[in-house]
PDB file of C-alpha atoms in Angstrom:
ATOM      1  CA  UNK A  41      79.955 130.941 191.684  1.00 54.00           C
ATOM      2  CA  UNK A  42      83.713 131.593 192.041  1.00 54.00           C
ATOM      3  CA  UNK A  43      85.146 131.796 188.446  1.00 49.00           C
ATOM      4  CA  UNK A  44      88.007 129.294 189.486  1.00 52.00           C
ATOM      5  CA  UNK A  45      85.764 126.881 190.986  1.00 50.00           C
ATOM      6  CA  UNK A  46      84.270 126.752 187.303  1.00 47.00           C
ATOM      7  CA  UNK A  47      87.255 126.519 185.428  1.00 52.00           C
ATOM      8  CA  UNK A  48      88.383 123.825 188.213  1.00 52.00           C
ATOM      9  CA  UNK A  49      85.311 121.717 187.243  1.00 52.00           C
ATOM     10  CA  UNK A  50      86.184 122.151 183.884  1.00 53.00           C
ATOM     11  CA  UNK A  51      89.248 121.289 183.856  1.00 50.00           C
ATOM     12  CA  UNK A  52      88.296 118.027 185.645  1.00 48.00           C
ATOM     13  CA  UNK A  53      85.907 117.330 182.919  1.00 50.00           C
ATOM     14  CA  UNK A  54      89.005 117.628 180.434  1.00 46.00           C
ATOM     15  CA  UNK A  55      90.940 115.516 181.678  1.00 53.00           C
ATOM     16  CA  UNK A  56      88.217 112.794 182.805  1.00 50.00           C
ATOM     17  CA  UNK A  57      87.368 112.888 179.564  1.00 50.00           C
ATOM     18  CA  UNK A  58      91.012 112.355 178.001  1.00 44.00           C
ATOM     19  CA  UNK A  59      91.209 109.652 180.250  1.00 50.00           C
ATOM     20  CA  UNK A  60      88.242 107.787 178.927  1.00 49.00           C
ATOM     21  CA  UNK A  61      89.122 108.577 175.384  1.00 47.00           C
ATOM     22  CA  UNK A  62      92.659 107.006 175.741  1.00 43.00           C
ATOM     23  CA  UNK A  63      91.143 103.912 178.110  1.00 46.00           C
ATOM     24  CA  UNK A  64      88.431 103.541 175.101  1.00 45.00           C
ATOM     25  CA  UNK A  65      91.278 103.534 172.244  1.00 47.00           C
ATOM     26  CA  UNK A  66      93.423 100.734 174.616  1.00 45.00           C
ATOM     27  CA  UNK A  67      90.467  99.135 174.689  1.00 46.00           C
ATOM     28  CA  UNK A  68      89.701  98.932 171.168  1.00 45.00           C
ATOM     29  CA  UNK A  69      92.811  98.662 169.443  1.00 47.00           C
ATOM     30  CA  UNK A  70      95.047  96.890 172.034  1.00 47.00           C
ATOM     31  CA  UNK A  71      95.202  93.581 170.774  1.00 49.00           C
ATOM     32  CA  UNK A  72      94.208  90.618 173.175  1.00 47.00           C
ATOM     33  CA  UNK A  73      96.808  88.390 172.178  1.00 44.00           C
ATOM     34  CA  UNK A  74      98.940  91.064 173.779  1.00 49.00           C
ATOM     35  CA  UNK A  75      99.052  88.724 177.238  1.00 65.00           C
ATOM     36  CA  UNK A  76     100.191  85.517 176.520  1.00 70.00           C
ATOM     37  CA  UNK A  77     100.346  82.359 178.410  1.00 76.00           C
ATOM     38  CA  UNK A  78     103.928  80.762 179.417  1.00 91.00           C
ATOM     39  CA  UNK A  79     105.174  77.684 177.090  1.00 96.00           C
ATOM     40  CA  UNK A  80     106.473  75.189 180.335  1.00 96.00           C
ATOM     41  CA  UNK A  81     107.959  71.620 179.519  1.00 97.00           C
ATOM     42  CA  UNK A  82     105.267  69.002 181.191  1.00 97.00           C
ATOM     43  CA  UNK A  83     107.920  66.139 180.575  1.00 97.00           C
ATOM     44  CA  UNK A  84     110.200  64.344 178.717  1.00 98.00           C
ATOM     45  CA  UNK A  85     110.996  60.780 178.210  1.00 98.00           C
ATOM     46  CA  UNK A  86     112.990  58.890 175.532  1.00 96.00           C
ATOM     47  CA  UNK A  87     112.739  54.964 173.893  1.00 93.00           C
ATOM     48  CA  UNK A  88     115.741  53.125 172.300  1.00 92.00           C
ATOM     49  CA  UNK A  89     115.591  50.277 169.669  1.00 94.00           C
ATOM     50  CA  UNK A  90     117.304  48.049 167.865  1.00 93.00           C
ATOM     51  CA  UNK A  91     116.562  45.779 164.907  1.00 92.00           C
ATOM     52  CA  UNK A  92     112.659  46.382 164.828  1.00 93.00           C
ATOM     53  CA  UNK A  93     110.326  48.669 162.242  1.00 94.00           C
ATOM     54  CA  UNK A  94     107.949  49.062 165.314  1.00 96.00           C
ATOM     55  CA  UNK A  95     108.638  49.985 168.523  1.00 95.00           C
ATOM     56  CA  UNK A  96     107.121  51.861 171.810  1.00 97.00           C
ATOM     57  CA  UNK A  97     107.234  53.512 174.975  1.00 97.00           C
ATOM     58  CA  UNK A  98     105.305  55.178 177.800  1.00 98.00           C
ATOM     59  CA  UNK A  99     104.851  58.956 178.676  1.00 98.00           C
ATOM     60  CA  UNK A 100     102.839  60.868 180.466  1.00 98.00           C
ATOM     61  CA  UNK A 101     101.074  64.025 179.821  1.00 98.00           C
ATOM     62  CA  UNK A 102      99.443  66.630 182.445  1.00 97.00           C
ATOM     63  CA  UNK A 103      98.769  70.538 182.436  1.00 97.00           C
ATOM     64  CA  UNK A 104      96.284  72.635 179.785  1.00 96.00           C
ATOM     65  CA  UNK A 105      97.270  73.950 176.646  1.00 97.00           C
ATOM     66  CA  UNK A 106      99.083  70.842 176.137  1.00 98.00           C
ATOM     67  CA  UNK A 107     101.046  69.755 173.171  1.00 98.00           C
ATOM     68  CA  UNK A 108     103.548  66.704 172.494  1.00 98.00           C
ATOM     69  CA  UNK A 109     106.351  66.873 170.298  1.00 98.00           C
ATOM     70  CA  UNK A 110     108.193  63.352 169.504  1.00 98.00           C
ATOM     71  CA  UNK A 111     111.607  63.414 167.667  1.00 98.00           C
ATOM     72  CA  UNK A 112     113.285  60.330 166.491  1.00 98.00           C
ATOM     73  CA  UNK A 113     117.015  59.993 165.396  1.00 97.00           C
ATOM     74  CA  UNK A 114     117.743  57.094 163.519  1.00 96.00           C
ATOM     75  CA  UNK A 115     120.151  55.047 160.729  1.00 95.00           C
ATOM     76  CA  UNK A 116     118.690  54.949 157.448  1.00 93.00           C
ATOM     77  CA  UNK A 117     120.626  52.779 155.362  1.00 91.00           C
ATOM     78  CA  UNK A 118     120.990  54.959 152.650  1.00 86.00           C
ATOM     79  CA  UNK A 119     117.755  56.535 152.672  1.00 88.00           C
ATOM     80  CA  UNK A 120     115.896  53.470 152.311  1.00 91.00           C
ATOM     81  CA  UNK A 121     113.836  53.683 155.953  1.00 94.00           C
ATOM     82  CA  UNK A 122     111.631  56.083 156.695  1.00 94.00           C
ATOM     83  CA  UNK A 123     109.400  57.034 159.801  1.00 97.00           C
ATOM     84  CA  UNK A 124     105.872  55.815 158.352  1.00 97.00           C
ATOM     85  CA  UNK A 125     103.877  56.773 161.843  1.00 97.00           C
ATOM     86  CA  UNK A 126     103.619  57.497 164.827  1.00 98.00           C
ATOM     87  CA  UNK A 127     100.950  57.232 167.824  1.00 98.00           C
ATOM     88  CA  UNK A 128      99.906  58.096 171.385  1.00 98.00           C
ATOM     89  CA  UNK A 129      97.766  56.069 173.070  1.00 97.00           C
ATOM     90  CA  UNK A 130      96.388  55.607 169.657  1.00 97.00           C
ATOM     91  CA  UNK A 131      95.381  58.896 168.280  1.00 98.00           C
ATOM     92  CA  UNK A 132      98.309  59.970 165.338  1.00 98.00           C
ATOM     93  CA  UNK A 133     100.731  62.507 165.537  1.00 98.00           C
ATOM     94  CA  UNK A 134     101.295  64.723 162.702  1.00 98.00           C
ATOM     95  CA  UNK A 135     104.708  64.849 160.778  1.00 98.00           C
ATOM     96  CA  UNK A 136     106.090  68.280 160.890  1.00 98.00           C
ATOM     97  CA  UNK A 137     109.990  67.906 158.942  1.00 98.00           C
ATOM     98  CA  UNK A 138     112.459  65.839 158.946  1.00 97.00           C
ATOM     99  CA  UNK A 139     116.402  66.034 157.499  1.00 98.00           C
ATOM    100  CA  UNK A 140     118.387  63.557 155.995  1.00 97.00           C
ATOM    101  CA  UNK A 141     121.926  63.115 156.022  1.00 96.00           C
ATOM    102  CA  UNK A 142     123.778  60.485 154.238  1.00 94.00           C
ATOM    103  CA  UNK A 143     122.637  57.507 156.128  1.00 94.00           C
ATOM    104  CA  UNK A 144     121.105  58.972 159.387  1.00 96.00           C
ATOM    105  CA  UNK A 145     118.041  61.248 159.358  1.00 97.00           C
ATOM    106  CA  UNK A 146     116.006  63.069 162.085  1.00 97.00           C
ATOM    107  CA  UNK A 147     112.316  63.544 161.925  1.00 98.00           C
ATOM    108  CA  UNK A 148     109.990  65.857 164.074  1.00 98.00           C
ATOM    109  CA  UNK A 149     106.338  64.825 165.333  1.00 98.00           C
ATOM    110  CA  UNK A 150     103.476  66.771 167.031  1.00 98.00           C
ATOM    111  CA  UNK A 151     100.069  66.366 168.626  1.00 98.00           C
ATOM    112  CA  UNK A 152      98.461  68.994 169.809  1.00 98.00           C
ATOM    113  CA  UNK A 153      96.006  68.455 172.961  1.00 98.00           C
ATOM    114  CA  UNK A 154      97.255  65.272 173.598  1.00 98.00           C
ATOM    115  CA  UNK A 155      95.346  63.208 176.294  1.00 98.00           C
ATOM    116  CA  UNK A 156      96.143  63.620 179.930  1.00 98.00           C
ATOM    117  CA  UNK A 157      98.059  60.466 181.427  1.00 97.00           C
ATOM    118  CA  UNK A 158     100.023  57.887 180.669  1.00 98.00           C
ATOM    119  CA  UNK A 159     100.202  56.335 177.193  1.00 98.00           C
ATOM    120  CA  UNK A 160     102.417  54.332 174.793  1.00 98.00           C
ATOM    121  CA  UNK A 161     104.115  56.326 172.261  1.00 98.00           C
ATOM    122  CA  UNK A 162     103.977  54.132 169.425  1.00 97.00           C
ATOM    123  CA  UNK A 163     106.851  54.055 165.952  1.00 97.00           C
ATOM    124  CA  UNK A 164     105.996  52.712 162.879  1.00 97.00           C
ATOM    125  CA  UNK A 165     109.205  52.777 160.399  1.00 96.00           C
ATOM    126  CA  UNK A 166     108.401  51.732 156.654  1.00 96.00           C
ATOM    127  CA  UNK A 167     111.325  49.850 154.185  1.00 95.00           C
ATOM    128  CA  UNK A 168     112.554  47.165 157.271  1.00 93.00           C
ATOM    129  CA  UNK A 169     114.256  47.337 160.687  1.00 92.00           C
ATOM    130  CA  UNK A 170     116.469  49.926 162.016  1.00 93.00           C
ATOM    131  CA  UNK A 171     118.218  51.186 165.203  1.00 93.00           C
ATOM    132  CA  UNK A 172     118.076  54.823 166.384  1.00 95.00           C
ATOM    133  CA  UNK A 173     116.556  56.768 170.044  1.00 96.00           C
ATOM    134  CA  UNK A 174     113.653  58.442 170.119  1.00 97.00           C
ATOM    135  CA  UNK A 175     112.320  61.461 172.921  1.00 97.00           C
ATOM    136  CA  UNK A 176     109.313  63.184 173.394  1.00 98.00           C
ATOM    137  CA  UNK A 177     108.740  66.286 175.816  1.00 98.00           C
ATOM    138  CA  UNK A 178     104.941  67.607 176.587  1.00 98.00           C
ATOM    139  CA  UNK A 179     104.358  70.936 176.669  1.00 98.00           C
ATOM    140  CA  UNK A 180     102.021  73.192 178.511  1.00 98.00           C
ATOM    141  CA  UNK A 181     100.810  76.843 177.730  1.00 97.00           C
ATOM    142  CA  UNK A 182     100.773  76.721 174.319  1.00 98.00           C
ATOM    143  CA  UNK A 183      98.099  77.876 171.127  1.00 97.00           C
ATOM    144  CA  UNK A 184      96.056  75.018 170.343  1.00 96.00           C
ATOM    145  CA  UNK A 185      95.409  76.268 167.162  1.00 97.00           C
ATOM    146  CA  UNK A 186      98.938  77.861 165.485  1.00 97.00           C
ATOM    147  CA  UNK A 187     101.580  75.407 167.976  1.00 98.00           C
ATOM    148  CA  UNK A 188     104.216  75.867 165.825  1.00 98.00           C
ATOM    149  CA  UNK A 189     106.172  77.965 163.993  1.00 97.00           C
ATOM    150  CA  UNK A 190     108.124  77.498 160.983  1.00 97.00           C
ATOM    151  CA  UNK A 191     110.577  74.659 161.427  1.00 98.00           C
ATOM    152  CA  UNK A 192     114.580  74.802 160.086  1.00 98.00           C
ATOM    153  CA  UNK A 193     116.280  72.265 159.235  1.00 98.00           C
ATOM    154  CA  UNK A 194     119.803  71.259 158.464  1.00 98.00           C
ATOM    155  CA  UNK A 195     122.726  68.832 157.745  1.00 98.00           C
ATOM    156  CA  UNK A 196     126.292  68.657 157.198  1.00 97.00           C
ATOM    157  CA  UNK A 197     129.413  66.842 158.173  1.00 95.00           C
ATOM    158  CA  UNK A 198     131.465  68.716 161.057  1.00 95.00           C
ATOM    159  CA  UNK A 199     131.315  69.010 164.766  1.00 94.00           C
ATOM    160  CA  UNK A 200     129.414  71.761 165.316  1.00 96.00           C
ATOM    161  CA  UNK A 201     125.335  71.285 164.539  1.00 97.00           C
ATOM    162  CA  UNK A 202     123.896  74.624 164.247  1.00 98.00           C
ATOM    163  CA  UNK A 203     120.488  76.139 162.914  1.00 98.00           C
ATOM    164  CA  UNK A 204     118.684  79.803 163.347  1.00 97.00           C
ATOM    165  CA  UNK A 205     115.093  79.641 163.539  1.00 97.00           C
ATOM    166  CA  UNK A 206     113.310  83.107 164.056  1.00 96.00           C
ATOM    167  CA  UNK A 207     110.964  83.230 167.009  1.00 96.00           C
ATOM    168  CA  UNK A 208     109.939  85.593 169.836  1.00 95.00           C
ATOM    169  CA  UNK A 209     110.310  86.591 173.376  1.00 90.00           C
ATOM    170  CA  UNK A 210     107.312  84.381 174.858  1.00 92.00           C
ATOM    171  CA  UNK A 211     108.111  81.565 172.886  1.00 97.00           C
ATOM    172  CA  UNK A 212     110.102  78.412 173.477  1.00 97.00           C
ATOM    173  CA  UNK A 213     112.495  76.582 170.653  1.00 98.00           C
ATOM    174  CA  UNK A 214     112.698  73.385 170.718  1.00 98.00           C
ATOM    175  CA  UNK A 215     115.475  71.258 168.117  1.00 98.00           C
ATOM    176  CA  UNK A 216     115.974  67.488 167.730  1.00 98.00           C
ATOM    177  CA  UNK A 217     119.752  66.397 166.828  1.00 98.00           C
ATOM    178  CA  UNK A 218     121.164  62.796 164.749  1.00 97.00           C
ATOM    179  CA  UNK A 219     124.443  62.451 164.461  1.00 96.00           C
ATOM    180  CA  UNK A 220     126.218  59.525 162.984  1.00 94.00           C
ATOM    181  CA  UNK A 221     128.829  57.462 165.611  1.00 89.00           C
ATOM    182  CA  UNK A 222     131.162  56.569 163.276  1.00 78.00           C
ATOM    183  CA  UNK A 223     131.907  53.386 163.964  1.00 70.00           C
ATOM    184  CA  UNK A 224     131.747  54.560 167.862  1.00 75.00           C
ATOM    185  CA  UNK A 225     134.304  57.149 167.152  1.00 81.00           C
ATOM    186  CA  UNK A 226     132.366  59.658 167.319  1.00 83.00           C
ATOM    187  CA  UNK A 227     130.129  58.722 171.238  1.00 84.00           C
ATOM    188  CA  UNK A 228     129.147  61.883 172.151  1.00 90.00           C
ATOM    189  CA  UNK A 229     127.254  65.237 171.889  1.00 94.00           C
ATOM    190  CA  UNK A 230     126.642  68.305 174.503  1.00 95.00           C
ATOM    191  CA  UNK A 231     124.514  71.475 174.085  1.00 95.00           C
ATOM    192  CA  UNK A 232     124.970  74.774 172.859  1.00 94.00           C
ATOM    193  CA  UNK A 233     125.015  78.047 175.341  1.00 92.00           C
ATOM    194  CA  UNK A 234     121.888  78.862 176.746  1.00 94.00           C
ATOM    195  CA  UNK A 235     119.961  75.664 176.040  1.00 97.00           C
ATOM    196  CA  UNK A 236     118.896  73.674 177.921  1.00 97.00           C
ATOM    197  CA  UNK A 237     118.670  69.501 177.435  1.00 97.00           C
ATOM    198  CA  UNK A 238     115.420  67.941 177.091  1.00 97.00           C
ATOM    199  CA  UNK A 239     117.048  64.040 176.133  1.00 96.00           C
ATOM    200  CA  UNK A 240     120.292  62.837 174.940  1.00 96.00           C
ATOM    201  CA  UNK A 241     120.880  59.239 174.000  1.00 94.00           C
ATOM    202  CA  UNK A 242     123.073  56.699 171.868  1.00 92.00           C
ATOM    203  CA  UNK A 243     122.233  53.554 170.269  1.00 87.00           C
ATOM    204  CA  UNK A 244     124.329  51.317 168.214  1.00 80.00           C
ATOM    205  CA  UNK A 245     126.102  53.952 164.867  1.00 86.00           C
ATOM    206  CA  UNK A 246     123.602  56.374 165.872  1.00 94.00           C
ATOM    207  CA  UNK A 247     122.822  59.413 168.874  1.00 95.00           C
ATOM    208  CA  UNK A 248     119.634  61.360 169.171  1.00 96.00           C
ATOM    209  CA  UNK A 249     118.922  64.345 171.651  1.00 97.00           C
ATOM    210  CA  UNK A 250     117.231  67.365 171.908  1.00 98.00           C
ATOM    211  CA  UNK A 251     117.347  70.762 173.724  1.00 98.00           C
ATOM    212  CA  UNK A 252     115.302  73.870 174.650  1.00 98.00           C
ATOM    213  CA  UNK A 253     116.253  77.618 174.438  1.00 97.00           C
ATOM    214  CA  UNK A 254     114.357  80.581 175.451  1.00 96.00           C
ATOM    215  CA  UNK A 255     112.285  82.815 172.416  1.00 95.00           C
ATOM    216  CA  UNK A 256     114.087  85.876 170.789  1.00 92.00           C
ATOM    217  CA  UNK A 257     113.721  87.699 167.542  1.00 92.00           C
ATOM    218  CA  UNK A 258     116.279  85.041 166.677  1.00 95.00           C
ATOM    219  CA  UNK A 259     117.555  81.691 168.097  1.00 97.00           C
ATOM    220  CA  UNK A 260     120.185  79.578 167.005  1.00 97.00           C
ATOM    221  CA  UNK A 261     120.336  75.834 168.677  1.00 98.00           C
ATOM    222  CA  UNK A 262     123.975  74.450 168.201  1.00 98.00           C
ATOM    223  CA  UNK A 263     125.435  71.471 169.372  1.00 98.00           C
ATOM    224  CA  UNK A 264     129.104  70.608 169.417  1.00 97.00           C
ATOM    225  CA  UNK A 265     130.275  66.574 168.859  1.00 95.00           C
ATOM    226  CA  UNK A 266     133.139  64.908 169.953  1.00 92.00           C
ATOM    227  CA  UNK A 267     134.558  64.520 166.505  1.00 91.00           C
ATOM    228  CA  UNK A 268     133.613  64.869 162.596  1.00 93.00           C
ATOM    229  CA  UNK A 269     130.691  63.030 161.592  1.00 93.00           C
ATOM    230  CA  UNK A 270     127.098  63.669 159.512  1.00 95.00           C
ATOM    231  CA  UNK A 271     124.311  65.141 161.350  1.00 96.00           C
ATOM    232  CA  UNK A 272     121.127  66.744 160.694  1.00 98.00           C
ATOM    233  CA  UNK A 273     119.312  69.025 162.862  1.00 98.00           C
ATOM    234  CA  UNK A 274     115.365  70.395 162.939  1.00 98.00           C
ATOM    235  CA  UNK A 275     114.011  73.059 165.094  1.00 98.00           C
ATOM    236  CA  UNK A 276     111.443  74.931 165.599  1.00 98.00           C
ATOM    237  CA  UNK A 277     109.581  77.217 167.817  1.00 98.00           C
ATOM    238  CA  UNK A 278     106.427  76.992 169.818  1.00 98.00           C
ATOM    239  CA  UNK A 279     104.050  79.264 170.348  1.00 97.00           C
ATOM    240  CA  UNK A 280     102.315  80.314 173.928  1.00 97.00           C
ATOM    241  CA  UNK A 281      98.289  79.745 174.224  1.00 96.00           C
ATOM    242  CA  UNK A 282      96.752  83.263 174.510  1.00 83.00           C
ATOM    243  CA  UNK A 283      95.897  84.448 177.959  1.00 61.00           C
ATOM    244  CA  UNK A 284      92.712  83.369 180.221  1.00 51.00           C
ATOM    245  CA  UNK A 285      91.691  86.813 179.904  1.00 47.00           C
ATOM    246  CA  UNK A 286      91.543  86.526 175.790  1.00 46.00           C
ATOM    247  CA  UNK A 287      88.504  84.299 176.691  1.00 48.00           C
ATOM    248  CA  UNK A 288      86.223  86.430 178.082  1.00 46.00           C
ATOM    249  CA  UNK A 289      83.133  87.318 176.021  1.00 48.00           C
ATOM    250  CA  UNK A 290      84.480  90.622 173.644  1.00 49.00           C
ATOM    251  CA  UNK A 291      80.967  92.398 175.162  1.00 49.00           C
ATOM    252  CA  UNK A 292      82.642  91.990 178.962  1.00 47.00           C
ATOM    253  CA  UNK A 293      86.046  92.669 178.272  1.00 48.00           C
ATOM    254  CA  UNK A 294      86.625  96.633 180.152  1.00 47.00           C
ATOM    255  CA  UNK A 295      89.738  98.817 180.833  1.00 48.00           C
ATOM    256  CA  UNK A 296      89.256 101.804 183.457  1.00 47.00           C
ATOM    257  CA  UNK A 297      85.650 100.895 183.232  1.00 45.00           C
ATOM    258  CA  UNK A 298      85.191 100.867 179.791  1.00 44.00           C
ATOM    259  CA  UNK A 299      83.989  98.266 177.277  1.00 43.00           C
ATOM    260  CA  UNK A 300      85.744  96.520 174.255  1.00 47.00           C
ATOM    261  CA  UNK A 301      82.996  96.622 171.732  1.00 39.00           C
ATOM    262  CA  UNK A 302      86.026  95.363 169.167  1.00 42.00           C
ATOM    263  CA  UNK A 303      85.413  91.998 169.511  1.00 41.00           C
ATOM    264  CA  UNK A 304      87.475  89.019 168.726  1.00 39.00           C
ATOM    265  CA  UNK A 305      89.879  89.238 166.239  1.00 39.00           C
TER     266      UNK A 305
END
């Protein structure tokens, strides 16, 4: 046999063999979470009232992955109303934050894998009536079991609400905004650069919205008023489901034809 022809072969052997090395270590040690699922909005509706501790309105839910975040913006009389619960279609959301300032206060809601269809979001506010708007946007794509991030939260008196919240590249942040009118003077609220508005309403002494922003290493949500008033200001990032592929069995999960004996993390 030709002496090239062997070192040829041998050569080919190398390298096949480098290749399966460096498929096995991707394999083993590239982590599954790696591919992640998109966080999309589903929908988002809002409710108004006035002069009630319990109040409701419908929304409706589709898509996988789902999870629904309510936000409610409302006049506390000097702290003595709070949000006591709140519902959809019966099952009970979970309280994640909430920020008071002087006599308004914003609070933050979540249920994750909330039922597909149409439901009444139901409000439940504890010390006697109030007035405020309330929202609530569905989301699809997103980890059933860690949703959320770490929420930040935030008041002052000025015209410009801001927060930072840290988050990531496949993520979504989400905020929810009170501000207090003033007496009317102050009507009005618009969005910071780069978000996006999810609901923006006024009732009575008291405005309520909220606003999306694509994931970074860092995200600030900012909102600038139409005069100088108290607000307070929550948000907080959510987190993409994990990729179909993440649920294949660990013993049938291959790259370049070879096998992730790793299993699950």
């Amino acid at each position: 046999m030709n002496i090239n022809t062997i070192d040829n072969n041998q050569n080919k052997k190398i390298s096949f063999a480098v290749i399966a090395l460096v498929a096995l270590a991707l394999a083993l040690y590239l982590p599954q979470e790696f591919i992640k699922a998109a966080v999309t909005r589903d929908t988002s509706t809002t409710g108004s009232f006035i002069g009630t501790s319990n109040f409701s309105w419908t929304h409706a839910v589709s898509g996988t992955d789902r999870l629904l975040v309510v936000g409610i913006s409302y006049y506390n009389f000097n702290g003595s109303r709070v949000v006591s619960s709140v519902s959809f279609g019966g099952t009970a959301l979970t309280k994640l934050d909430s920020f008071q300032q002087s006599n308004v206060t914003t609070e933050l809601w979540y249920l994750t894998a909330p039922a597909v269809g149409s439901s009444s979001i139901s409000v439940s506010i504890a010390g006697g009536t109030s007035f405020g708007i309330a929202g609530a946007t569905s989301w699809t794509g997103v980890h059933q079991t860690t949703p959320l991030g770490t929420p930040v939260s935030l008041g002052g008196n000025s015209r410009t609400p801001a927060v930072t919240v840290t988050s990531a590249q496949e993520e979504i942040v989400q905020d929810i905004l009170v501000w207090d009118r003033d007496v009317l003077s102050v009507p009005s609220a618009t969005i910071g650069v780069n978000q996006s508005q999810l609901w923006l309403g006024t009732n009575g002494y008291v405005g309520g919205a909220s606003s999306q922003e694509t994931g970074s290493g860092s995200v600030t949500m900012s909102w600038n008023l139409s005069g100088v008033t108290d607000w307070a200001l929550i948000a907080v990032s959510i987190k993409p489901a994990l990729a179909a592929a993440d649920t294949v069995p660990p013993d049938q999960i291959s790259l370049f034809g070879v096998t992730n004996f790793r299993g699950r993390e």
